[in-house]
PDB file of C-alpha atoms and ligand atoms in Angstrom:
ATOM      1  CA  UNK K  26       0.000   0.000   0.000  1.00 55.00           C
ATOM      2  CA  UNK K  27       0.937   3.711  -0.619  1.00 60.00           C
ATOM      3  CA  UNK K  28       2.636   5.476   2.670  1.00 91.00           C
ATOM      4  CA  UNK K  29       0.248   8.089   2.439  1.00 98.00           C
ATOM      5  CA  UNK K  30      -3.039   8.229   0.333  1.00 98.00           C
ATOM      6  CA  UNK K  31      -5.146  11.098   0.993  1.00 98.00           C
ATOM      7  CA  UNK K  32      -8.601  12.345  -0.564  1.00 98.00           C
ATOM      8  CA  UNK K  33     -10.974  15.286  -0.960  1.00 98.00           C
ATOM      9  CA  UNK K  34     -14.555  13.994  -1.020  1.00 98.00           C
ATOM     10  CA  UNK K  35     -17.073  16.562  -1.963  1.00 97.00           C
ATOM     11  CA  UNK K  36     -20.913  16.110  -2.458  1.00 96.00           C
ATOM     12  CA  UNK K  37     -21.765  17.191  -5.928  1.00 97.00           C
ATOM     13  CA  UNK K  38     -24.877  19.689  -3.944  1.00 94.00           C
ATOM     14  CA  UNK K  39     -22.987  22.863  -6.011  1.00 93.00           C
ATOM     15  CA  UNK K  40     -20.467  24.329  -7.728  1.00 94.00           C
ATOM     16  CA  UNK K  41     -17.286  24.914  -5.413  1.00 95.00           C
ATOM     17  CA  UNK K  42     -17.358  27.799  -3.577  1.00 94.00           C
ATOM     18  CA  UNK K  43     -14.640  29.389  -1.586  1.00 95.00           C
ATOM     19  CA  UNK K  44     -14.797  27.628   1.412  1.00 94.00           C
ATOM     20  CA  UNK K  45     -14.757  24.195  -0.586  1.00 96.00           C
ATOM     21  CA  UNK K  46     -11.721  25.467  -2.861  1.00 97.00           C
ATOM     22  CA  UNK K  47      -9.985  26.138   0.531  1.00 97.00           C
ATOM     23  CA  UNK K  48     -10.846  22.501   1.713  1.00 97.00           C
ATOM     24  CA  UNK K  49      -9.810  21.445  -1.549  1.00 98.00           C
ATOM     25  CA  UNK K  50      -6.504  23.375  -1.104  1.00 98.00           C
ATOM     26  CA  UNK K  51      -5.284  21.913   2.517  1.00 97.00           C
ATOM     27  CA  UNK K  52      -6.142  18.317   1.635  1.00 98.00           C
ATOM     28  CA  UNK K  53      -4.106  18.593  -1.437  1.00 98.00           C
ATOM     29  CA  UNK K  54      -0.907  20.651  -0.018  1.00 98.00           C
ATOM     30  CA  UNK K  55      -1.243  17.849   2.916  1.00 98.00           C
ATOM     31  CA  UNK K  56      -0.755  15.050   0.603  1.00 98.00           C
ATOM     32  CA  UNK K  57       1.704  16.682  -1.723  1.00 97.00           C
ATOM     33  CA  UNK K  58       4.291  17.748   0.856  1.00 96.00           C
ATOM     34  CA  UNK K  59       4.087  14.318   2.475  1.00 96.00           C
ATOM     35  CA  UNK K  60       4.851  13.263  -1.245  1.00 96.00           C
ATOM     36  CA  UNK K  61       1.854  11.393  -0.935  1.00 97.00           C
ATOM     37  CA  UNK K  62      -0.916  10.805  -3.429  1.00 98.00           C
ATOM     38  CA  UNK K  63      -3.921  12.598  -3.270  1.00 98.00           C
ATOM     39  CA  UNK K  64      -8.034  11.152  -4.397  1.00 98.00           C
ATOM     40  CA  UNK K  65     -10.607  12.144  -5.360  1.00 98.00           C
ATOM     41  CA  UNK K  66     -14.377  10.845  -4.101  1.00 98.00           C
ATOM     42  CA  UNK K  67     -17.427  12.417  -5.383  1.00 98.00           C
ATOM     43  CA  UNK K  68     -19.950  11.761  -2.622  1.00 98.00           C
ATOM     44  CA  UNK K  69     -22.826  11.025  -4.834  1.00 97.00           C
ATOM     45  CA  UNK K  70     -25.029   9.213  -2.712  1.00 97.00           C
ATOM     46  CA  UNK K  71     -28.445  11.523  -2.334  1.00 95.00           C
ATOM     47  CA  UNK K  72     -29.401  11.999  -5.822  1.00 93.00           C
ATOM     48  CA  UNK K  73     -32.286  14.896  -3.857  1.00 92.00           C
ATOM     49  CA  UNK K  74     -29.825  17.220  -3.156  1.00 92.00           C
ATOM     50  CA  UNK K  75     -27.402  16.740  -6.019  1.00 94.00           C
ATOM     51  CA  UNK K  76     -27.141  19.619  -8.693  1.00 94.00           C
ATOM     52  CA  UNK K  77     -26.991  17.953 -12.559  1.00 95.00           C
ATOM     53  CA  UNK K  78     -23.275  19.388 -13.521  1.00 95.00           C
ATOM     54  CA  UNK K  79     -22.004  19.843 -10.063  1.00 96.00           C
ATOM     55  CA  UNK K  80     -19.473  17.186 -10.046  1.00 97.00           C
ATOM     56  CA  UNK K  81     -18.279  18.655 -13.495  1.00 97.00           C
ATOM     57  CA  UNK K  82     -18.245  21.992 -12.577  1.00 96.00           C
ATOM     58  CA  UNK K  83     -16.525  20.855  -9.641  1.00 98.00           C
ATOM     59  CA  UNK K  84     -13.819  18.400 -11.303  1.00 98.00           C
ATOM     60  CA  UNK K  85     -12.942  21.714 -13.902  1.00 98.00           C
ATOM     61  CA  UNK K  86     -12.377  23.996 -10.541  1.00 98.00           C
ATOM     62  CA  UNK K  87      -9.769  21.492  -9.126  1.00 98.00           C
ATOM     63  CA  UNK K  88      -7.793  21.159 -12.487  1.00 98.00           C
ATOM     64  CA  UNK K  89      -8.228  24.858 -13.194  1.00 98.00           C
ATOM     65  CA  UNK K  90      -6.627  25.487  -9.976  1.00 98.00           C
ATOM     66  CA  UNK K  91      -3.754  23.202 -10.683  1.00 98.00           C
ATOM     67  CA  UNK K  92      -5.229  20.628  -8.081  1.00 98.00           C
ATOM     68  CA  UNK K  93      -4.533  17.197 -10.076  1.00 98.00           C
ATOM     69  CA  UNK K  94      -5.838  14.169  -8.968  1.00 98.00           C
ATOM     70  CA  UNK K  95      -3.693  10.371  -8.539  1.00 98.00           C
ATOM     71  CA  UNK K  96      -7.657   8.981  -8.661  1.00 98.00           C
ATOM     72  CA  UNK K  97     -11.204   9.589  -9.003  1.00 98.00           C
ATOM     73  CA  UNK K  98     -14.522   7.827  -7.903  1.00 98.00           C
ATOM     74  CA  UNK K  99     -18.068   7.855  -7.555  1.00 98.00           C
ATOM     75  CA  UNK K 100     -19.925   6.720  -4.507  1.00 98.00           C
ATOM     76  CA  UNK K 101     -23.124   5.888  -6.328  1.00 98.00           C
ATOM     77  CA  UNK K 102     -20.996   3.295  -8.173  1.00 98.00           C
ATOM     78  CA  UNK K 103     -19.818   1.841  -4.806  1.00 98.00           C
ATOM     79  CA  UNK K 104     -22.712  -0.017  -3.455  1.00 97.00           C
ATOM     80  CA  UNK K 105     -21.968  -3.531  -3.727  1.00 98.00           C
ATOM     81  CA  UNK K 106     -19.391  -2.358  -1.543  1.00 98.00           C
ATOM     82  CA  UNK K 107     -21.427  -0.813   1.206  1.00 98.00           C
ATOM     83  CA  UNK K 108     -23.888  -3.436   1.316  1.00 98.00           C
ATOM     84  CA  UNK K 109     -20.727  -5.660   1.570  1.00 98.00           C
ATOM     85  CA  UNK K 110     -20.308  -3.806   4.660  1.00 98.00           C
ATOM     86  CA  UNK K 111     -23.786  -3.244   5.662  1.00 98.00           C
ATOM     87  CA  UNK K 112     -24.005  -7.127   5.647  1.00 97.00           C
ATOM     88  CA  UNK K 113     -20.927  -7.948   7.819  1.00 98.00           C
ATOM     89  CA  UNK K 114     -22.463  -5.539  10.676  1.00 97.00           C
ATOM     90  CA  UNK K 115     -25.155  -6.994  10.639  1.00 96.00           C
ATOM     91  CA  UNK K 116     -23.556 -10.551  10.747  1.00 96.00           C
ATOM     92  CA  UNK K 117     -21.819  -8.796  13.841  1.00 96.00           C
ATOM     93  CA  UNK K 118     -25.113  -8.418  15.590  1.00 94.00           C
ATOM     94  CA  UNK K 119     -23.984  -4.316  15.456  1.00 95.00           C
ATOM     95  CA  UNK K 120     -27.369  -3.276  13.196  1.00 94.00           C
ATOM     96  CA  UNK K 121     -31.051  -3.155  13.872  1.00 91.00           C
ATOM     97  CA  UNK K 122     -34.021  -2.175  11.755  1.00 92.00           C
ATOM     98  CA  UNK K 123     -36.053   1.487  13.214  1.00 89.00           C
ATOM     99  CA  UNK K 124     -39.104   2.903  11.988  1.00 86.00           C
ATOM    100  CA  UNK K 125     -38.290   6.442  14.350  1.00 82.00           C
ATOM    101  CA  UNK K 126     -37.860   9.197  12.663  1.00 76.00           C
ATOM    102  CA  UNK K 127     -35.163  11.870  13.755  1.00 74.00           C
ATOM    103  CA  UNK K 128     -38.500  13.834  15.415  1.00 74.00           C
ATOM    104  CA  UNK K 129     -39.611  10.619  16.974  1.00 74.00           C
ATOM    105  CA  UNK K 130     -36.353   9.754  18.579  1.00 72.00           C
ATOM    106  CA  UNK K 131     -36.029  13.083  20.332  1.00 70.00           C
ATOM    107  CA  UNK K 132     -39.546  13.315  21.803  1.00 70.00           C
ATOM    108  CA  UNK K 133     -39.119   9.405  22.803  1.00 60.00           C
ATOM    109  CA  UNK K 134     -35.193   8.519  22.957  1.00 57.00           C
ATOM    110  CA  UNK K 135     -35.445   7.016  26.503  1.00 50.00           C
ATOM    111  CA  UNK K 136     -37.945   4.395  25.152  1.00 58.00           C
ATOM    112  CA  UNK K 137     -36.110   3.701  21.820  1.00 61.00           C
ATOM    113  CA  UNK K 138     -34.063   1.022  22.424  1.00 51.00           C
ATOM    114  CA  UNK K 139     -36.632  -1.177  24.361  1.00 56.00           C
ATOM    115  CA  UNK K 140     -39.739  -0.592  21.615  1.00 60.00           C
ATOM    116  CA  UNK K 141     -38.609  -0.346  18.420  1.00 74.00           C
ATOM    117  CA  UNK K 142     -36.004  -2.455  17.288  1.00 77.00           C
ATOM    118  CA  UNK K 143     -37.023  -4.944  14.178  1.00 79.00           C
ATOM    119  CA  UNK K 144     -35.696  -7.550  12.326  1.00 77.00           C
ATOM    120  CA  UNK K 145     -33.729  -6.479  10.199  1.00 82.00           C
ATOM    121  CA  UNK K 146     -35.627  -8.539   7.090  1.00 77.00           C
ATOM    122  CA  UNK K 147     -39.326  -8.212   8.392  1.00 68.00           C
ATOM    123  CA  UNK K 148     -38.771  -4.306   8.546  1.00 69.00           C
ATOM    124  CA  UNK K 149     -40.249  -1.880   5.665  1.00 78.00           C
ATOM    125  CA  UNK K 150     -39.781   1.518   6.068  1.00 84.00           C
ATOM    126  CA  UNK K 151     -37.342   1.484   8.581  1.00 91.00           C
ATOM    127  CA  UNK K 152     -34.213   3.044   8.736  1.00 93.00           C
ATOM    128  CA  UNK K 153     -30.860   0.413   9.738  1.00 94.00           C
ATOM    129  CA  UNK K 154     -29.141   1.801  12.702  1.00 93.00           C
ATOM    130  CA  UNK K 155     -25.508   1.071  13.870  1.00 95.00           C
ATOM    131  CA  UNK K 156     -25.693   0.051  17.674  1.00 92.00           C
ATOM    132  CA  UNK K 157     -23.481   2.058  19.545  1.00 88.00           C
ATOM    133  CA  UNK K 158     -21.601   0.626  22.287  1.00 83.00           C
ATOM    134  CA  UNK K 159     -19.265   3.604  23.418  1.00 84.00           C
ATOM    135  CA  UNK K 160     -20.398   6.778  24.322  1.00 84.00           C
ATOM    136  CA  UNK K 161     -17.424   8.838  23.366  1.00 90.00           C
ATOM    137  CA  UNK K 162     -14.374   8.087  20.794  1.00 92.00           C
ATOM    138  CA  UNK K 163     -10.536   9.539  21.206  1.00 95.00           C
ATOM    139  CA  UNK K 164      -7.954  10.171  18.875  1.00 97.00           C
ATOM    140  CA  UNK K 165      -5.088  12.211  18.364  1.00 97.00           C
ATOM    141  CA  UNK K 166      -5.860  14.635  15.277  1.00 97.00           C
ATOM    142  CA  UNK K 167      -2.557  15.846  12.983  1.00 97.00           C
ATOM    143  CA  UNK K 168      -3.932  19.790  13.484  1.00 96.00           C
ATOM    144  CA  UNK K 169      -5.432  19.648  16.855  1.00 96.00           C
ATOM    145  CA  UNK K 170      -4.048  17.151  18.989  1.00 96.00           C
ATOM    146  CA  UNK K 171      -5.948  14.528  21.462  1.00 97.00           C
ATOM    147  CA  UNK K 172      -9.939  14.934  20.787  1.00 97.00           C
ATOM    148  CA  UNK K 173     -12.647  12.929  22.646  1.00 95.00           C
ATOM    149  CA  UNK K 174     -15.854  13.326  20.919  1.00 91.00           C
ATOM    150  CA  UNK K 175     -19.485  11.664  21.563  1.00 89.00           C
ATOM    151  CA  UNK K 176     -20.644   9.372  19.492  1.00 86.00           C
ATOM    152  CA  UNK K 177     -24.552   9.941  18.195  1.00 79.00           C
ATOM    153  CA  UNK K 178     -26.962   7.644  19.711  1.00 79.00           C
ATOM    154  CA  UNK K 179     -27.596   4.500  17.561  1.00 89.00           C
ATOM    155  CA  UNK K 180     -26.887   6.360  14.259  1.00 92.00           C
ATOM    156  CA  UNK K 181     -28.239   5.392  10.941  1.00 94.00           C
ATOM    157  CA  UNK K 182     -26.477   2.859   8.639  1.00 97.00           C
ATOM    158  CA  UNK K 183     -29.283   3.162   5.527  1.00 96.00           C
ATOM    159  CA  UNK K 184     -31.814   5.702   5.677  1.00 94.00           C
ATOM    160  CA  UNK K 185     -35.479   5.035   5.671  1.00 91.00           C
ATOM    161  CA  UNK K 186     -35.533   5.857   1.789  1.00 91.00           C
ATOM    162  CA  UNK K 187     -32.898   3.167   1.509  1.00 92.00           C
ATOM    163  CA  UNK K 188     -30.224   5.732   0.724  1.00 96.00           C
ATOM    164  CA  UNK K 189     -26.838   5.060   2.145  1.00 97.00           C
ATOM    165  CA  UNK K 190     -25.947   7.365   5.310  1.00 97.00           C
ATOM    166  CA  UNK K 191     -22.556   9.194   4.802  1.00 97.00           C
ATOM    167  CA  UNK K 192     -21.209   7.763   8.082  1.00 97.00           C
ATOM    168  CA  UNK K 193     -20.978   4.375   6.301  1.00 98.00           C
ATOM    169  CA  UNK K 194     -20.600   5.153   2.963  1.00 98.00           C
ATOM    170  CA  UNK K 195     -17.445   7.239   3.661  1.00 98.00           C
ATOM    171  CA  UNK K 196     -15.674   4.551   5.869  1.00 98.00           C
ATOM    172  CA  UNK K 197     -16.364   1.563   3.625  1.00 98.00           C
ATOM    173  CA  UNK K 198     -14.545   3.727   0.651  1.00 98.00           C
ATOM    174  CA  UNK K 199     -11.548   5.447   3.119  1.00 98.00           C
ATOM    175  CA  UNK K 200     -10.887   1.436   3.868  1.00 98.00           C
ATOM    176  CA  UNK K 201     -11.318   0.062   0.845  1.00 98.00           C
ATOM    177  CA  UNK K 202      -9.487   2.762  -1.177  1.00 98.00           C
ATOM    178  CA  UNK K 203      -6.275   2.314   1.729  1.00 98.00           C
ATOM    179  CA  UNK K 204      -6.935   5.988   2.421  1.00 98.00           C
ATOM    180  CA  UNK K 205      -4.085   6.692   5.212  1.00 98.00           C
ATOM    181  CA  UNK K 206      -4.946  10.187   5.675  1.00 98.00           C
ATOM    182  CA  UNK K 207      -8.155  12.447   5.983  1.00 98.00           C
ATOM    183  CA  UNK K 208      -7.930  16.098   6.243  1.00 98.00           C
ATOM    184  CA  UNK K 209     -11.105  17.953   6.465  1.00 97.00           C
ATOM    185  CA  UNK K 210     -12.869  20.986   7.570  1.00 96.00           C
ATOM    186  CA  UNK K 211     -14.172  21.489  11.832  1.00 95.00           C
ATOM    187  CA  UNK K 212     -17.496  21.044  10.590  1.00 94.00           C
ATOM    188  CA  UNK K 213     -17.095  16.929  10.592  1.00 96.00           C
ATOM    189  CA  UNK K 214     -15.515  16.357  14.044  1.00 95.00           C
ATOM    190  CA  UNK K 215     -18.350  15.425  15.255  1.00 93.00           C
ATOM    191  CA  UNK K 216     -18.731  12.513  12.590  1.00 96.00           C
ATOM    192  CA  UNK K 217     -15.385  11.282  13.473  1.00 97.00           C
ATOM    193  CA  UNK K 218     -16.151   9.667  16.523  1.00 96.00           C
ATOM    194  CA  UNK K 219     -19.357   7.399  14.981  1.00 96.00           C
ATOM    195  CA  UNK K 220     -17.006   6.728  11.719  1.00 97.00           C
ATOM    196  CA  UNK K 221     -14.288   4.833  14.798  1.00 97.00           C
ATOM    197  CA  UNK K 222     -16.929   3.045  15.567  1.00 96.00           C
ATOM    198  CA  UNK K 223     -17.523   1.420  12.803  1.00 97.00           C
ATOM    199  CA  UNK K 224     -13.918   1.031  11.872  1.00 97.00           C
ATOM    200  CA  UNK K 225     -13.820  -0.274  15.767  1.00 96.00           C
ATOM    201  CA  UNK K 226     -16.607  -2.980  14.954  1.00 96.00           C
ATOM    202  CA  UNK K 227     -14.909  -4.286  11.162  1.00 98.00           C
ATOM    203  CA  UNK K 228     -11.627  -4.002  13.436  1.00 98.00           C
ATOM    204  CA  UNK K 229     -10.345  -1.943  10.302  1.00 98.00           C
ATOM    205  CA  UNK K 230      -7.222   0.038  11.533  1.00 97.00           C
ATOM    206  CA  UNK K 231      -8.262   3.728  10.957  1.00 98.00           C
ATOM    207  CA  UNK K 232      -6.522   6.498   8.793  1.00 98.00           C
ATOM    208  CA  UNK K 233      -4.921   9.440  10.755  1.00 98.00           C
ATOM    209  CA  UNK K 234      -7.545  12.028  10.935  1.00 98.00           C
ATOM    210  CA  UNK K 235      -6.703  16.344  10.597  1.00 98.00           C
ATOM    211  CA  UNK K 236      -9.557  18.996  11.053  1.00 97.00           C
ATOM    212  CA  UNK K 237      -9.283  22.095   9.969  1.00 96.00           C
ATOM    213  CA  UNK K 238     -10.692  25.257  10.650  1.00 94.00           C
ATOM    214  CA  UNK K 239     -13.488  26.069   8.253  1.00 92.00           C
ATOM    215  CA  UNK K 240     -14.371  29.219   6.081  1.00 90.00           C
ATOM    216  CA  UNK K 241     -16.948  31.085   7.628  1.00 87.00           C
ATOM    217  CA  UNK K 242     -19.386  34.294   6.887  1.00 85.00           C
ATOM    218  CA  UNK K 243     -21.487  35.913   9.402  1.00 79.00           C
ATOM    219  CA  UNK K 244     -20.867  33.194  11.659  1.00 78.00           C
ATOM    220  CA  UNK K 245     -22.205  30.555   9.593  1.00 83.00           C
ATOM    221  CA  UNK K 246     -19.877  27.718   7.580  1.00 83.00           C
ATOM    222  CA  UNK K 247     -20.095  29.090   3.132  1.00 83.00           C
ATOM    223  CA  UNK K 248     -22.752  26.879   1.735  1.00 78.00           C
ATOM    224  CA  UNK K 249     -24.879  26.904  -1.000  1.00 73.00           C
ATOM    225  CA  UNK K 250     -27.307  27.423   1.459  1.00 73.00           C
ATOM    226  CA  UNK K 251     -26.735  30.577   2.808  1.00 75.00           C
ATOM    227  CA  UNK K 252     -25.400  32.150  -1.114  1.00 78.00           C
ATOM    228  CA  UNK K 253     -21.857  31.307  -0.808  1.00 84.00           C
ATOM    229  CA  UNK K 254     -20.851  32.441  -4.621  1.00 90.00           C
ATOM    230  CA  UNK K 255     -19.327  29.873  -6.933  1.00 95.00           C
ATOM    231  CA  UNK K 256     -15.640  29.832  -7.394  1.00 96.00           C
ATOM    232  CA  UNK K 257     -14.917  31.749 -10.632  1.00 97.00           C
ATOM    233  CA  UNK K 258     -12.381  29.180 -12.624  1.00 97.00           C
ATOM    234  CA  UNK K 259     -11.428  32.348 -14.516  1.00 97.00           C
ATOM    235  CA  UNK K 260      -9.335  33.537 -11.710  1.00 97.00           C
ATOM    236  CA  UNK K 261      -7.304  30.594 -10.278  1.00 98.00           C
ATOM    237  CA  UNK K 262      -4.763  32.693  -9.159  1.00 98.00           C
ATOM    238  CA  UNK K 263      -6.120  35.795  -7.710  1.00 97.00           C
ATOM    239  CA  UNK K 264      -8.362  32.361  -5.741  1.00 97.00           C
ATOM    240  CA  UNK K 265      -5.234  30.957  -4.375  1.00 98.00           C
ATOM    241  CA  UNK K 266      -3.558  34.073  -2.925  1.00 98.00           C
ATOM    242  CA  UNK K 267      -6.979  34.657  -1.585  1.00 96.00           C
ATOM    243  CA  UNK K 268      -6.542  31.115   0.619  1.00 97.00           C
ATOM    244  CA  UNK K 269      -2.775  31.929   0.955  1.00 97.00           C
ATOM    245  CA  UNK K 270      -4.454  35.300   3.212  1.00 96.00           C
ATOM    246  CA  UNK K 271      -7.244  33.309   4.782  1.00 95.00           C
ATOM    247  CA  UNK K 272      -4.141  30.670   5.985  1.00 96.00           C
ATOM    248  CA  UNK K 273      -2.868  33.358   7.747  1.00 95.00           C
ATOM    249  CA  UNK K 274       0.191  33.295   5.435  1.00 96.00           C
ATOM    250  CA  UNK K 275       2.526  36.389   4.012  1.00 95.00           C
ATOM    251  CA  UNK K 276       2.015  36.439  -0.242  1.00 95.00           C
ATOM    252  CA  UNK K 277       6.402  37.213  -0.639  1.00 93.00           C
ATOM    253  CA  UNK K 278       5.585  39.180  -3.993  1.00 93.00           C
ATOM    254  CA  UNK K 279       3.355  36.973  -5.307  1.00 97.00           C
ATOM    255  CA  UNK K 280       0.495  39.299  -7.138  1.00 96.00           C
ATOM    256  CA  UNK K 281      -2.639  37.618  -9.483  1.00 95.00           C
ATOM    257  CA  UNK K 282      -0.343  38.362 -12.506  1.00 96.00           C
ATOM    258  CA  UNK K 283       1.900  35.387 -10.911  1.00 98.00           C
ATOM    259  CA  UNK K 284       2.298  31.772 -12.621  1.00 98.00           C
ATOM    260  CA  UNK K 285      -0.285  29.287 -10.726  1.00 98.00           C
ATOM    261  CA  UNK K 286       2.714  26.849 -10.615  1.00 98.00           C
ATOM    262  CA  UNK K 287       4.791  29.889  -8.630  1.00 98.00           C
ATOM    263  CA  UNK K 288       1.477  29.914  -6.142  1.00 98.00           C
ATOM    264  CA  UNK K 289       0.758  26.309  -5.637  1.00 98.00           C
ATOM    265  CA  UNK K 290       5.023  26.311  -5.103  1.00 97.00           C
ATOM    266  CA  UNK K 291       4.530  28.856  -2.645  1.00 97.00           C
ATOM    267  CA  UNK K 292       1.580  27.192  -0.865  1.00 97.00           C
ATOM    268  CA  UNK K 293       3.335  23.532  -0.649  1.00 97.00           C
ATOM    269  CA  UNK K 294       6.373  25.236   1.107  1.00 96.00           C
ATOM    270  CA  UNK K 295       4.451  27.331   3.680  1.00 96.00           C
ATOM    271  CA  UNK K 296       1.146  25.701   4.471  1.00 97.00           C
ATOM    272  CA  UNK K 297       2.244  24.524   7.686  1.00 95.00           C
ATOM    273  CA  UNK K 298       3.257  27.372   9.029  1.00 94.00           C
ATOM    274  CA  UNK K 299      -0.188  29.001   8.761  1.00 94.00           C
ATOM    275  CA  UNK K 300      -1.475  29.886  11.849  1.00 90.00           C
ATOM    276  CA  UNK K 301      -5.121  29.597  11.903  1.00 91.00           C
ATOM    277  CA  UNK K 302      -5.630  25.939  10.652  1.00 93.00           C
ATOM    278  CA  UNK K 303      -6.342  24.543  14.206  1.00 91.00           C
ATOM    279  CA  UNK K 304      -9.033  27.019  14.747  1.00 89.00           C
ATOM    280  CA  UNK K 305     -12.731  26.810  14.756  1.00 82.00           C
ATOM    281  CA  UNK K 306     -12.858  28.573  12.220  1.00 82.00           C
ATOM    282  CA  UNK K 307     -11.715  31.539   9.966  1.00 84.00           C
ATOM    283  CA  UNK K 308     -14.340  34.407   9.203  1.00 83.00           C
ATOM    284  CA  UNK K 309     -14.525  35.411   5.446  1.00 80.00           C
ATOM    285  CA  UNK K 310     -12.473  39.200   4.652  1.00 66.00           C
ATOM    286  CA  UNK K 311     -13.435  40.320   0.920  1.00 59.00           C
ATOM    287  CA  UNK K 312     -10.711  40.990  -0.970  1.00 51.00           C
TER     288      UNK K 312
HETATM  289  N1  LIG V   3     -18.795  14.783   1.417  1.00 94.60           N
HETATM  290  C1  LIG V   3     -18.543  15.486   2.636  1.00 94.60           C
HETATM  291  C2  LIG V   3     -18.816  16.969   2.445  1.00 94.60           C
HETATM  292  O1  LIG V   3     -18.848  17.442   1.313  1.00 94.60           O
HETATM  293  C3  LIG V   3     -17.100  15.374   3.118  1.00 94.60           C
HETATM  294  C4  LIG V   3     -16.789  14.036   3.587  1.00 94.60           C
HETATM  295  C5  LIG V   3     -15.426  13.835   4.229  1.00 94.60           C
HETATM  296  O2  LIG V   3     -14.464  14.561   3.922  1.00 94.60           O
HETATM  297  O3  LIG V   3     -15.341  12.901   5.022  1.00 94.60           O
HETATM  298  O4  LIG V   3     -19.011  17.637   3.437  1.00 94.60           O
END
């Protein structure tokens, strides 16, 4: 297996916007100054929220911006694999069959365990749920050091509308792809802890997990959501000096008249010096 094989796994909901470009940006200068190769994973797996053209839009933002890729998947073609998975926690006893919605569980959590666990074959309409057997998860994280997170109560495997949850759709690819290294944004620490878990239960040895602080504006992560602005491919350049600033990092002459290779150059030699990566996050200056 490759020393280090790391990934950037974005859901095709949008184009990229800055905060996504940024992601994109760390995960990449990660793997390429540990010489190591870098993925990518489109997280295609809930066809309702998907854009049509986001994963090209998104593919032609990475390359624009120099950001080349050693491989790149699909999850929706991955789910032989995940019901591969599915299958072997269930075999583990680790999986039961739920008809409680998100609502239902919060008005009646105490009850949950005792009333509504199914079959898992006689159930329609019910959601599969991982059982949890540890309340919190550690591990040491490469930007922020020892974490101890909860892990979510019981939390769904496949969702009611047979969709595959994230949690283990994202562990069944990191393991079978031999991904040794995931760097992502602050917002998914608290997904960490359930994805152990599961790597726990298939007693799959984990990759080395980095968080890092997110993009924010007016308090709130970029998102499509709340009108974060596509990227504009037109301007790699002026882009990457404008996450060389939001690192925290000095630009040493470089202007948006500068090659891209002279940026990404500059980035791969100073990234970890940047002093705002552990952070919760960094708020949004317009440049
Ligand atoms: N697809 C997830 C997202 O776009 C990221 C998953 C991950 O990096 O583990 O937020």
């Amino acid at each position: 297996m490759h020393p280090y094989r790391g990934r950037f796994a974005p859901s095709p909901t949008g184009p990229l916007h800055f905060g996504s470009l940024f992601a994109a940006v760390v995960s990449w200068a990660h793997a390429r100054s540990h010489q190591g190769e870098w993925h990518v994973r489109i997280e295609d797996l809930d066809p309702p929220r998907e854009q049509p053209g986001a994963s090209e839009h998104i593919l032609h933002c990475l390359s624009a911006h120099g950001l080349t890729w050693d491989g790149l998947s699909y999850q929706s073609q991955h789910t032989e694999r995940y019901q591969h998975t599915l299958q072997s926690l269930i075999d583990l006893g680790a999986v039961y069959a739920c008809p409680c919605s998100r609502k239902d569980l919060n008005s009646h959590h105490a009850q949950h365990r005792s009333d509504c666990p199914r079959p898992i074959n006689s159930a329609q309409d019910c959601a599969l749920r991982f059982r949890s057997r540890t309340a919190t998860h550690d591990w040491r994280d490469g930007f922020r050091g020892h974490q101890s997170f909860p892990v979510e109560q019981d939390f769904v495997l496949r969702r009611r509308d047979r969709l595959w949850a994230y949690q283990l759709a994202v562990v069944a690819d990191d393991h079978a792809q031999g991904i040794t290294h995931v760097v992502r944004g602050a917002d998914l620490l608290n997904s960490t802890p359930m994805q152990l878990a599961l790597y726990h239960a298939m007693a799959w040895s984990a990759p080395e997990f980095s968080h890092f602080a997110i993009i924010t504006k007016d308090h709130q992560k970029l998102s499509k959501q709340n009108h974060a602005p596509p990227v504009d491919t037109q301007k790699p350049v002026a882009n990457l000096l404008n996450v060389v600033r939001h690192m925290g990092l000095p630009l040493q002459g470089l202007t948006p008249k500068s090659a891209l290779g002279d940026v990404l150059h500059h980035l791969l030699e100073h990234w970890q010096n940047s002093p705002v990566l552990s952070a919760n996050d960094i708020c949004q200056a317009d440049h």
